[in-house]
Coordinates of C-alpha atoms in Angstrom, one line a residue:
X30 CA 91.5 121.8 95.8
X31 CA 93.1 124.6 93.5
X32 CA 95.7 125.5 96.2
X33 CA 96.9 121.7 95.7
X34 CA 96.7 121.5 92.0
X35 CA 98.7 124.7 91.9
X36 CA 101.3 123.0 94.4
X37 CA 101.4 119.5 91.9
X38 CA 101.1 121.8 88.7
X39 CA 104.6 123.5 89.9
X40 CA 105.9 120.5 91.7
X41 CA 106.0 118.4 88.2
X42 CA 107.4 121.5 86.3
X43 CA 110.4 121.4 88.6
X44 CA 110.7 117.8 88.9
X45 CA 110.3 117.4 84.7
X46 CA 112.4 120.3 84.0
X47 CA 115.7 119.0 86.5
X48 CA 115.2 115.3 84.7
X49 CA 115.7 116.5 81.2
X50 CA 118.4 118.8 81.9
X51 CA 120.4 116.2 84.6
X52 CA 119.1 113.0 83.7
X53 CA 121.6 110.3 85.8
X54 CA 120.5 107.2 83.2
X55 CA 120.1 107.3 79.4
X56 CA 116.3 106.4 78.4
X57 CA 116.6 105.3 74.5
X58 CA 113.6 107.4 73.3
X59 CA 111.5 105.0 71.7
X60 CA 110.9 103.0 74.9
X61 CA 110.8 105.6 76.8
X62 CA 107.5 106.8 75.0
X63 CA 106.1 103.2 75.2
X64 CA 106.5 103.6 78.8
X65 CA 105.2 107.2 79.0
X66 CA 101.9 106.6 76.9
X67 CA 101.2 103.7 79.6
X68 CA 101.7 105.8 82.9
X69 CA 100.0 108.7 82.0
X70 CA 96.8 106.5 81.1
X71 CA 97.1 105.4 84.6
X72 CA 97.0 108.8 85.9
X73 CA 95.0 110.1 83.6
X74 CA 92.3 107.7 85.0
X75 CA 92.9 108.0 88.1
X76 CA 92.6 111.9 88.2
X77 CA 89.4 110.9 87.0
X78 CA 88.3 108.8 89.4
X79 CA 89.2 111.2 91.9
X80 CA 85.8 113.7 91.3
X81 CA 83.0 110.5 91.6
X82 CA 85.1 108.7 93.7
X83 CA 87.9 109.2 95.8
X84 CA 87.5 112.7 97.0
X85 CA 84.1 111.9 98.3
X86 CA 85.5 109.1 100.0
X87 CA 87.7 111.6 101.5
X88 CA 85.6 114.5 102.1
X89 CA 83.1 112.0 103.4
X90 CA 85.8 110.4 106.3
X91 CA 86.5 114.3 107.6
X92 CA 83.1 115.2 108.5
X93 CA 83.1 111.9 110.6
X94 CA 83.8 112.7 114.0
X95 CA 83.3 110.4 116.5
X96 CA 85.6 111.9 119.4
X97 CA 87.6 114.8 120.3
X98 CA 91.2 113.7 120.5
X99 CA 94.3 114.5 118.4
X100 CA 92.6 118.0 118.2
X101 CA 95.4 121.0 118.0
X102 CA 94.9 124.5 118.4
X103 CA 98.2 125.4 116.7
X104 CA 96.8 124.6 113.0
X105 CA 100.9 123.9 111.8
X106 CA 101.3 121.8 114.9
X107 CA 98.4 120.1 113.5
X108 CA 99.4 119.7 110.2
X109 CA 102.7 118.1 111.2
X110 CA 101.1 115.3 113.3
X111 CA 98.7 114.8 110.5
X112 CA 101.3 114.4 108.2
X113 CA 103.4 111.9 110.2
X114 CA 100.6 109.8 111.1
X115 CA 99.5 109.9 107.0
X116 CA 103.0 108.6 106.3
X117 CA 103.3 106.2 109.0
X118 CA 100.1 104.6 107.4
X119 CA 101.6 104.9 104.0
X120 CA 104.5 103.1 105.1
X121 CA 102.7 99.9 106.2
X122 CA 100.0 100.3 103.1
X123 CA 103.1 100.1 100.7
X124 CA 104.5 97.1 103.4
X125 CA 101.1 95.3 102.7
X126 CA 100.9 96.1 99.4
X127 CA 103.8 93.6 98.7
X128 CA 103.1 90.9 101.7
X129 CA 99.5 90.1 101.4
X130 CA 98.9 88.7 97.6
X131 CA 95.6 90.3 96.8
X132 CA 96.7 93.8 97.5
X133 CA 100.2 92.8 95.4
X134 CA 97.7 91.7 92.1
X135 CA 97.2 95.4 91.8
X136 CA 100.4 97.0 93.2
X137 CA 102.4 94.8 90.7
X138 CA 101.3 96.8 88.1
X139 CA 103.3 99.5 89.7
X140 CA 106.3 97.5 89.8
X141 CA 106.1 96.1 85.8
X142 CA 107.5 99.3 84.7
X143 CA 111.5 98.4 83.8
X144 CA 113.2 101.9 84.2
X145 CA 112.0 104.7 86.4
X146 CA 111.2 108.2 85.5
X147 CA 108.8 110.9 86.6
X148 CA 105.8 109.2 84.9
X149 CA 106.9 106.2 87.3
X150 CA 105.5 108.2 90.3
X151 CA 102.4 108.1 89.3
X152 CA 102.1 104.4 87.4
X153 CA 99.1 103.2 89.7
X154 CA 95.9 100.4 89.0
X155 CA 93.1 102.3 89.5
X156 CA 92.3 99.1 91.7
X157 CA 95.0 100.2 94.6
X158 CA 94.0 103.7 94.1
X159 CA 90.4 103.1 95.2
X160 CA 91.5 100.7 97.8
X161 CA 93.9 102.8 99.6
X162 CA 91.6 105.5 99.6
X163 CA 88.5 103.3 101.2
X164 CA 91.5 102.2 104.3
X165 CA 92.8 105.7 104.2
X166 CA 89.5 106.8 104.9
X167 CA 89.7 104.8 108.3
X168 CA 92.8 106.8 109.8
X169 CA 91.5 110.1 108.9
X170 CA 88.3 109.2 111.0
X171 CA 90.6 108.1 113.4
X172 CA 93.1 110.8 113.6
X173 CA 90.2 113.8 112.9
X174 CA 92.1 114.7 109.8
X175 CA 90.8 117.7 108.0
X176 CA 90.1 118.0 104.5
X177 CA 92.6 121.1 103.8
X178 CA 95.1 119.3 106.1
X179 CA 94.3 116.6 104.0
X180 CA 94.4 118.0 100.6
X181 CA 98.0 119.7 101.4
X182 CA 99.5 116.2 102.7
X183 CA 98.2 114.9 99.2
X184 CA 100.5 117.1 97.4
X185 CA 103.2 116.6 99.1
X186 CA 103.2 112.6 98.6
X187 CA 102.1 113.2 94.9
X188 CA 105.1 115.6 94.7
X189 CA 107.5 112.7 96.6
X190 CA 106.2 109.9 94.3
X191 CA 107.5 111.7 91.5
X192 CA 110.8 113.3 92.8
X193 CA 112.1 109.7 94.2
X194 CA 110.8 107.8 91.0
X195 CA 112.6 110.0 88.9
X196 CA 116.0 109.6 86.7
X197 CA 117.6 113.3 88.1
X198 CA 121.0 113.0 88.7
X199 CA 122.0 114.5 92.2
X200 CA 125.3 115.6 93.7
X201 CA 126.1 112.4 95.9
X202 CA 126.7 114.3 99.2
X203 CA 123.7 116.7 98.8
X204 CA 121.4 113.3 98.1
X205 CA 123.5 111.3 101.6
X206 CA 122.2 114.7 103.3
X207 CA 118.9 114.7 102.3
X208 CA 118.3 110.7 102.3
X209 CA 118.5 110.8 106.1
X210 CA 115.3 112.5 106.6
X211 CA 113.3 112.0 103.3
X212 CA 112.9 109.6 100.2
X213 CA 115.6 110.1 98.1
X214 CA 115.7 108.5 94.2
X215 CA 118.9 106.2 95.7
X216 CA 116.7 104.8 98.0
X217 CA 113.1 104.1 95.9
X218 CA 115.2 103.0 93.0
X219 CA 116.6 100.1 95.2
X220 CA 113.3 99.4 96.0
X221 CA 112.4 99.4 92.1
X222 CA 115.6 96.3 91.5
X223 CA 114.3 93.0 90.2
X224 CA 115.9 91.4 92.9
X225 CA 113.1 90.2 95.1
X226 CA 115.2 91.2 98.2
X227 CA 115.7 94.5 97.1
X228 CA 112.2 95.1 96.3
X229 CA 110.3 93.9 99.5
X230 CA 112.3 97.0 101.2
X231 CA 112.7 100.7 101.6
X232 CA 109.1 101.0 101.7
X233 CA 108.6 104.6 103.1
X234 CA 107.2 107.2 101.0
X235 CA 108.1 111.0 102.6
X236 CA 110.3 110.6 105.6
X237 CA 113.2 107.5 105.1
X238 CA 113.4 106.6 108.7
X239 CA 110.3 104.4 108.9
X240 CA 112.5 101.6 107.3
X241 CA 115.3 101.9 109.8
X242 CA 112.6 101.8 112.7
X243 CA 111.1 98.6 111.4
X244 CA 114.2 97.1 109.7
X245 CA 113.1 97.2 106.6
X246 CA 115.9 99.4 105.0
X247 CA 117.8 97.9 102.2
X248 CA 121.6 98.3 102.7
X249 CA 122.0 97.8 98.7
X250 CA 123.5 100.7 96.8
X251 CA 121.6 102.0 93.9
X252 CA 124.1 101.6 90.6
X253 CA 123.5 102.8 87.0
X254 CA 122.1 99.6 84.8
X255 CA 121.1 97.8 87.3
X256 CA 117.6 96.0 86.6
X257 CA 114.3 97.2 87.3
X258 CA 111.3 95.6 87.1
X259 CA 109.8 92.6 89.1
X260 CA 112.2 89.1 89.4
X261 CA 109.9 86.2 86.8
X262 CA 108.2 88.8 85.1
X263 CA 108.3 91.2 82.4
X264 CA 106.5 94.8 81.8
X265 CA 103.1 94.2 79.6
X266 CA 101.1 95.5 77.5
X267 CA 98.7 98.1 78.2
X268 CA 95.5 96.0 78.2
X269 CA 97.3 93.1 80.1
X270 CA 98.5 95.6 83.1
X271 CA 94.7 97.0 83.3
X272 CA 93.5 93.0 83.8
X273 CA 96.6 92.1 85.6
X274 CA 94.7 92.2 89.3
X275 CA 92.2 89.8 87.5
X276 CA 94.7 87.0 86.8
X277 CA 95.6 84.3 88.8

């Protein structure tokens, strides 16, 4: 658990320190704050949750074993599988997340948020939290996935929340490079327009090419101004986003 704090601690300090120095979209400060206040009360909470709830959930589903297969000797070999099959399930989580309309009551939240910054990566209901964790649980029994293993592959999807939410501003070929294998902010922020089109796509979270296998990839090209948010609705108020996955 330290190993991966330390890994997030420095991840963020990175991420936060390349955003204010090469920012690719003007924030006016006073929303920005607004906006801030609200997404760190999300993961404020939900780092609280995670001691009573979600890492027993977790620590629970790895002492489960009920066979003996996807079992590797080589521990890095075993970590890579891991890792892909994590992501693979993240990939259709996030696809359900917008297709099935209970699941979308809490990931909406998510989506309310009208620009996108660091704090955007990690802008979720505590609802969804809790949830994914509960069906996570089921392909970790499935897939014998260890707790360190586990705990590692956290970090990295915490760390690849916030680096393709962010506003950093990339050199265009280094970001074409690097948006062939992973999530790049070109790609999530497409995900992120209002357009309804645009935003049930690009649904992968650490490797891009889960879209191109399912067809899911969005061939719209991310431009500065363009609007973020959800298409009919508006971001809300911080009590109203905390009811939200009550409402109707």
């Amino acid at each position: 658990m330290e190993i991966k704090s330390l890994i997030v601690f420095i991840g963020v300090c990175f991420f936060l320190t390349l955003e204010f120095l090469f920012p690719k979209e003007k924030i006016y400060f006073k929303n920005k704050i607004s906006r801030i206040s609200k997404n760190i009360f999300f993961w404020l909470v939900n780092i609280g949750i995670t001691p009573i709830i979600i890492l027993p959930i977790s620590i629970f589903a790895t002492q489960i074993e009920l066979h003996s297969l996807f079992k590797f000797d080589n521990s890095i070999m075993s970590f890579l599988f891991h890792l892909m099959v994590i992501d693979l399930f993240l990939y259709w989580w996030h696809r359900f997340n917008h297709q099935i309309p209970f699941l979308w009551k809490f990931h909406h939240v998510h989506h309310l948020d009208e620009t996108l910054d660091i704090s955007s990566g990690v802008r979720f209901h505590f609802g969804e939290v809790i949830l994914s964790a509960l069906i996570r649980s089921i392909i970790i029994i499935t897939f014998n996935i260890s707790l360190i293993n586990l705990l590692l592959i956290e970090a990295i999807i915490l760390l690849s929340s916030i680096f393709h939410h962010s506003n950093i501003s990339m050199p265009k070929k280094i970001e074409n490079i690097l948006s062939k294998i992973i999530v790049t902010p070109s790609i999530h922020w497409v995900h992120h327009h209002k357009r309804q089109s645009e935003t049930d796509a690009n649904y992968s979270t650490i490797f891009s090419w889960w879209d191109k296998i399912f067809r899911t990839k969005s061939n719209f090209e991310r431009k500065i101004g363009m609007p973020i948010g959800v298409e009919g609705d508006t971001e809300q108020s911080l009590k109203n986003l905390i009811l939200r996955p009550l409402k109707k």
